[in-house]
CSV table of C-alpha atoms and ligand atoms in Angstrom, one decimal:
chain,number,residue,atom,x,y,z
A,527,MET,CA,66.3,41.7,95.3
A,528,LYS,CA,67.4,42.7,98.8
A,529,LYS,CA,69.1,45.9,99.8
A,530,LYS,CA,72.8,45.3,99.9
A,531,ALA,CA,75.7,47.0,101.7
A,532,PHE,CA,79.2,47.3,100.2
A,533,ILE,CA,81.8,47.6,102.8
A,534,PHE,CA,85.4,48.5,102.0
A,535,ASP,CA,88.5,48.0,104.2
A,536,LEU,CA,90.9,50.9,103.7
A,537,ASP,CA,94.6,50.0,104.0
A,538,GLY,CA,95.5,47.6,101.3
A,539,VAL,CA,92.1,47.7,99.6
A,540,ILE,CA,91.5,51.4,98.7
A,541,VAL,CA,95.0,52.7,99.2
A,542,ASP,CA,98.4,51.0,99.4
A,543,THR,CA,99.2,52.3,102.9
A,544,ALA,CA,100.3,48.9,104.1
A,545,LYS,CA,103.8,49.7,102.8
A,546,TYR,CA,103.9,52.9,104.9
A,547,HIS,CA,102.7,51.0,108.0
A,548,TYR,CA,105.5,48.5,107.3
A,549,LEU,CA,108.2,51.2,107.0
A,550,ALA,CA,107.0,52.9,110.2
A,551,TRP,CA,107.0,49.7,112.2
A,552,GLN,CA,110.3,48.6,110.7
A,553,LYS,CA,111.9,51.8,112.1
A,554,ILE,CA,110.8,50.9,115.6
A,555,ALA,CA,111.8,47.2,115.1
A,556,THR,CA,115.2,48.2,114.0
A,557,GLU,CA,115.7,50.4,117.0
A,558,LEU,CA,114.8,47.4,119.2
A,559,ASN,CA,117.0,45.0,117.3
A,560,ILE,CA,114.0,43.0,116.1
A,561,ASN,CA,114.1,41.3,112.8
A,562,PHE,CA,110.8,42.3,111.1
A,563,THR,CA,110.2,41.1,107.6
A,564,LEU,CA,107.5,41.6,104.9
A,565,GLU,CA,106.3,38.2,105.8
A,566,HIS,CA,105.9,39.2,109.4
A,567,ASN,CA,104.0,42.3,108.2
A,568,GLU,CA,101.2,40.1,106.9
A,569,LEU,CA,100.3,39.4,110.6
A,570,LEU,CA,99.8,43.2,111.1
A,571,LYS,CA,97.4,43.8,108.3
A,572,GLY,CA,94.0,44.7,109.5
A,573,VAL,CA,95.2,44.5,113.1
A,574,SER,CA,95.0,47.5,115.5
A,575,ARG,CA,98.0,49.7,116.3
A,576,VAL,CA,98.3,48.4,119.9
A,577,ARG,CA,98.0,44.8,118.9
A,578,SER,CA,100.5,45.3,116.1
A,579,LEU,CA,103.2,46.5,118.5
A,580,ASP,CA,102.5,43.5,120.8
A,581,ILE,CA,103.0,41.2,117.8
A,582,ILE,CA,106.4,42.8,117.0
A,583,LEU,CA,107.5,42.7,120.6
A,584,GLU,CA,106.5,39.0,120.8
A,585,LEU,CA,108.5,38.3,117.6
A,586,GLY,CA,111.6,39.8,119.2
A,587,LYS,CA,110.8,38.3,122.6
A,588,VAL,CA,111.0,41.8,124.0
A,589,GLU,CA,109.2,42.6,127.3
A,590,ALA,CA,108.4,46.3,127.8
A,591,SER,CA,106.7,48.6,130.3
A,592,GLN,CA,103.4,50.2,129.4
A,593,GLU,CA,105.3,53.6,129.3
A,594,ASP,CA,107.7,52.4,126.7
A,595,LYS,CA,104.9,50.8,124.6
A,596,ASN,CA,103.0,54.1,124.7
A,597,ARG,CA,106.0,56.0,123.5
A,598,TRP,CA,106.6,53.6,120.6
A,599,LEU,CA,102.9,53.8,119.6
A,600,ILE,CA,103.2,57.5,119.4
A,601,GLN,CA,106.5,57.3,117.6
A,602,LYS,CA,105.1,54.8,115.0
A,603,ASN,CA,102.1,57.0,114.3
A,604,GLU,CA,104.2,60.1,113.9
A,605,GLU,CA,106.4,58.3,111.5
A,606,TYR,CA,103.4,56.9,109.6
A,607,LEU,CA,101.8,60.3,109.3
A,608,THR,CA,104.9,61.7,107.6
A,609,TYR,CA,104.1,59.4,104.7
A,610,LEU,CA,100.5,60.7,104.5
A,611,VAL,CA,101.5,64.3,104.1
A,612,ASP,CA,101.7,64.3,100.4
A,613,MET,CA,99.0,61.7,99.8
A,614,ASP,CA,96.6,62.4,97.0
A,615,GLN,CA,94.3,60.6,94.5
A,616,SER,CA,97.2,58.9,92.8
A,617,GLU,CA,97.5,56.6,95.9
A,618,ILE,CA,94.2,55.0,95.2
A,619,LEU,CA,94.7,51.4,94.1
A,620,PRO,CA,93.9,50.4,90.5
A,621,GLY,CA,90.3,49.6,89.7
A,622,VAL,CA,88.9,51.1,93.0
A,623,MET,CA,87.5,54.2,91.4
A,624,SER,CA,85.6,52.3,88.7
A,625,ILE,CA,83.9,50.1,91.3
A,626,LEU,CA,83.0,53.0,93.6
A,627,LYS,CA,81.6,54.9,90.7
A,628,PHE,CA,79.6,51.9,89.4
A,629,LEU,CA,78.1,51.3,92.9
A,630,LYS,CA,77.1,55.0,93.2
A,631,GLU,CA,75.5,55.0,89.8
A,632,ASN,CA,73.5,52.0,90.9
A,633,ASN,CA,72.5,53.6,94.1
A,634,GLN,CA,74.2,51.1,96.3
A,635,PRO,CA,75.1,51.9,99.9
A,636,ILE,CA,78.8,52.1,100.6
A,637,ALA,CA,80.7,52.1,103.9
A,638,LEU,CA,84.2,52.0,105.1
A,639,GLY,CA,85.2,49.4,107.7
A,640,SER,CA,88.7,50.0,108.8
A,641,ALA,CA,90.9,49.3,111.8
A,642,SER,CA,92.8,52.5,111.2
A,643,LYS,CA,92.4,55.6,113.4
A,644,ASN,CA,93.7,57.6,110.4
A,645,ALA,CA,91.0,56.6,108.0
A,646,ARG,CA,89.1,59.9,107.7
A,647,PRO,CA,92.1,62.1,106.7
A,648,ILE,CA,93.2,59.5,104.2
A,649,LEU,CA,89.7,59.5,102.6
A,650,GLU,CA,89.8,63.3,102.5
A,651,LYS,CA,93.3,63.6,101.1
A,652,THR,CA,92.5,61.1,98.3
A,653,GLY,CA,89.2,63.0,97.5
A,654,ILE,CA,86.8,60.1,97.9
A,655,ILE,CA,85.2,60.6,101.2
A,656,HIS,CA,81.9,61.7,99.5
A,657,TYR,CA,81.5,58.2,98.1
A,658,PHE,CA,80.9,56.8,101.6
A,659,ASP,CA,77.5,56.8,103.2
A,660,ALA,CA,79.0,55.5,106.5
A,661,ILE,CA,82.5,55.5,107.9
A,662,VAL,CA,83.4,53.1,110.7
A,663,ASP,CA,87.1,53.1,111.8
A,664,GLY,CA,89.5,52.3,114.6
A,665,ASN,CA,88.0,55.2,116.7
A,666,ASP,CA,84.5,53.6,116.7
A,667,VAL,CA,85.2,50.0,117.7
A,668,THR,CA,86.2,48.2,120.9
A,669,ASN,CA,86.9,44.8,119.4
A,670,ALA,CA,89.5,44.5,116.6
A,671,LYS,CA,89.2,42.2,113.5
A,672,PRO,CA,88.8,39.2,113.4
A,673,ASP,CA,85.9,40.3,115.6
A,674,PRO,CA,83.2,41.4,113.1
A,675,GLU,CA,82.2,44.5,115.1
A,676,VAL,CA,83.5,47.1,112.6
A,677,PHE,CA,81.6,45.5,109.7
A,678,LEU,CA,78.4,44.8,111.8
A,679,ILE,CA,78.3,48.5,112.7
A,680,ALA,CA,78.8,49.5,109.1
A,681,ALA,CA,76.0,47.2,107.8
A,682,LYS,CA,73.7,48.5,110.5
A,683,LEU,CA,74.5,52.1,109.6
A,684,LEU,CA,73.7,51.3,106.0
A,685,GLY,CA,70.4,49.7,107.1
A,686,THR,CA,71.2,46.2,105.8
A,687,SER,CA,71.4,42.8,107.5
A,688,PRO,CA,74.9,41.2,107.7
A,689,GLU,CA,73.8,38.5,105.3
A,690,ASN,CA,73.3,41.2,102.6
A,691,ALA,CA,76.7,42.9,103.3
A,692,ILE,CA,79.6,42.4,101.0
A,693,VAL,CA,83.1,43.1,102.4
A,694,PHE,CA,86.3,43.8,100.5
A,695,GLU,CA,89.4,42.9,102.5
A,696,ASP,CA,93.1,42.4,102.1
A,697,SER,CA,93.9,40.9,105.5
A,698,VAL,CA,93.4,37.4,106.9
A,699,ALA,CA,91.9,39.0,110.1
A,700,GLY,CA,89.5,41.1,108.0
A,701,VAL,CA,88.3,38.1,105.9
A,702,GLN,CA,87.7,36.1,109.1
A,703,ALA,CA,85.8,39.0,110.6
A,704,ALA,CA,83.5,39.2,107.5
A,705,ASN,CA,83.0,35.4,107.6
A,706,ILE,CA,82.3,35.4,111.4
A,707,GLY,CA,79.8,38.2,110.8
A,708,LYS,CA,78.0,36.0,108.1
A,709,MET,CA,78.8,38.5,105.3
A,710,THR,CA,80.1,37.8,101.8
A,711,SER,CA,83.9,38.1,102.0
A,712,ILE,CA,85.9,39.2,99.0
A,713,GLY,CA,89.6,38.9,99.4
A,714,ILE,CA,91.8,41.4,97.5
A,715,GLY,CA,95.3,39.9,97.2
A,716,GLU,CA,97.0,36.6,97.1
A,717,GLU,CA,94.9,33.4,97.1
A,718,ALA,CA,97.6,31.6,99.2
A,719,VAL,CA,97.0,34.2,102.0
A,720,LEU,CA,93.3,34.9,101.7
A,721,HIS,CA,92.0,31.4,100.9
A,722,GLU,CA,89.3,31.7,103.6
A,723,ALA,CA,87.5,34.4,101.5
A,724,LYS,CA,84.4,33.4,99.5
A,725,TYR,CA,85.8,35.1,96.4
A,726,ILE,CA,89.4,36.2,95.8
A,727,PHE,CA,90.8,38.7,93.3
A,728,LYS,CA,94.4,39.8,92.8
A,729,ASP,CA,93.2,43.4,92.7
A,730,PHE,CA,90.1,45.4,91.6
A,731,THR,CA,91.1,45.5,88.0
A,732,HIS,CA,90.3,41.7,88.0
A,733,ILE,CA,86.7,42.3,89.0
A,734,GLU,CA,84.2,42.4,86.2
A,735,MET,CA,81.2,44.8,86.6
A,736,SER,CA,79.0,41.8,85.8
A,737,PHE,CA,80.3,40.2,89.0
A,738,ILE,CA,79.2,43.3,91.0
A,739,GLU,CA,75.9,43.4,89.2
A,740,ASN,CA,75.3,39.8,90.2
A,741,LEU,CA,76.0,40.7,93.9
A,742,ILE,CA,73.6,43.6,93.7
A,743,GLU,CA,70.8,41.4,92.1
A,744,LYS,CA,71.3,38.4,94.4
A,745,LYS,CA,68.2,37.5,96.4
B,1344,B16,P1,96.3,53.1,112.5
B,1344,B16,P2,92.6,48.5,107.7
B,1344,B16,C1,94.6,48.7,109.5
B,1344,B16,O1,93.8,49.3,108.5
B,1344,B16,C2,95.9,48.3,108.9
B,1344,B16,O2,95.7,47.2,108.0
B,1344,B16,C3,96.8,47.9,110.0
B,1344,B16,O3,98.1,47.5,109.5
B,1344,B16,C4,97.0,49.0,111.0
B,1344,B16,O4,97.8,48.6,112.1
B,1344,B16,C5,95.6,49.4,111.5
B,1344,B16,O5,94.8,49.8,110.4
B,1344,B16,C6,95.6,50.6,112.5
B,1344,B16,O6,96.0,51.7,111.8
B,1344,B16,O7,97.7,52.9,113.1
B,1344,B16,O8,96.4,54.1,111.3
B,1344,B16,O9,95.2,53.4,113.5
B,1344,B16,O10,93.4,47.6,106.8
B,1344,B16,O11,91.7,47.9,108.6
B,1344,B16,O12,92.0,49.6,106.9
B,1345,MG,MG1,93.5,46.3,105.1
């Protein structure tokens, strides 16, 4: 049995912050007269803040100066942060706590691998930061998902090879990053969206502990 590494994405996997990102971006899009739907929002999942703005501007065929872009990036994050003020443990998605506890009880290394620069305060507010042996977020990487950098750093910090790392992801870009990094990708969400993942579950309540046990014991 080889030492494993369990790497969790944050937004859309541990907490349902995707809805807050969406609302914050929608405000900017509305101001710019850009039609930005929930379907468009899928393109932003797992993608950095800077790239997200570019995608929205491309959707609206809007060309903007760097100065304007910088202003909108600040505005978006300020708006997003207002949704985090009252965040607590109740925002943790169903089934997540049981898996984190099970992994800890079984002495499995756990890391966060998120594109978000707001990851640490979210883990603190939800009271689960102590579950993580390593935290790699948007402040630590230069290449955004689907580049595997964030997960490769996480696996390294946990002292495991990429082949023995297991990644939970809700975004297409994140699943691709795990696959490119030769890790086991577990998609959390809709099969139609995440079909590139090795395993797909609608949410964590659909994952049996025997499935996790098998991953731990896999050679
Ligand atoms: P921030 P994840 C990602 O987090 C989100 O999915 C994505 O929608 C967001 O744009 C990105 O973080 C950056 O977040 O603006 O807080 O730095 O899913 O990789 O945990
Ligand atoms: Mg995500």
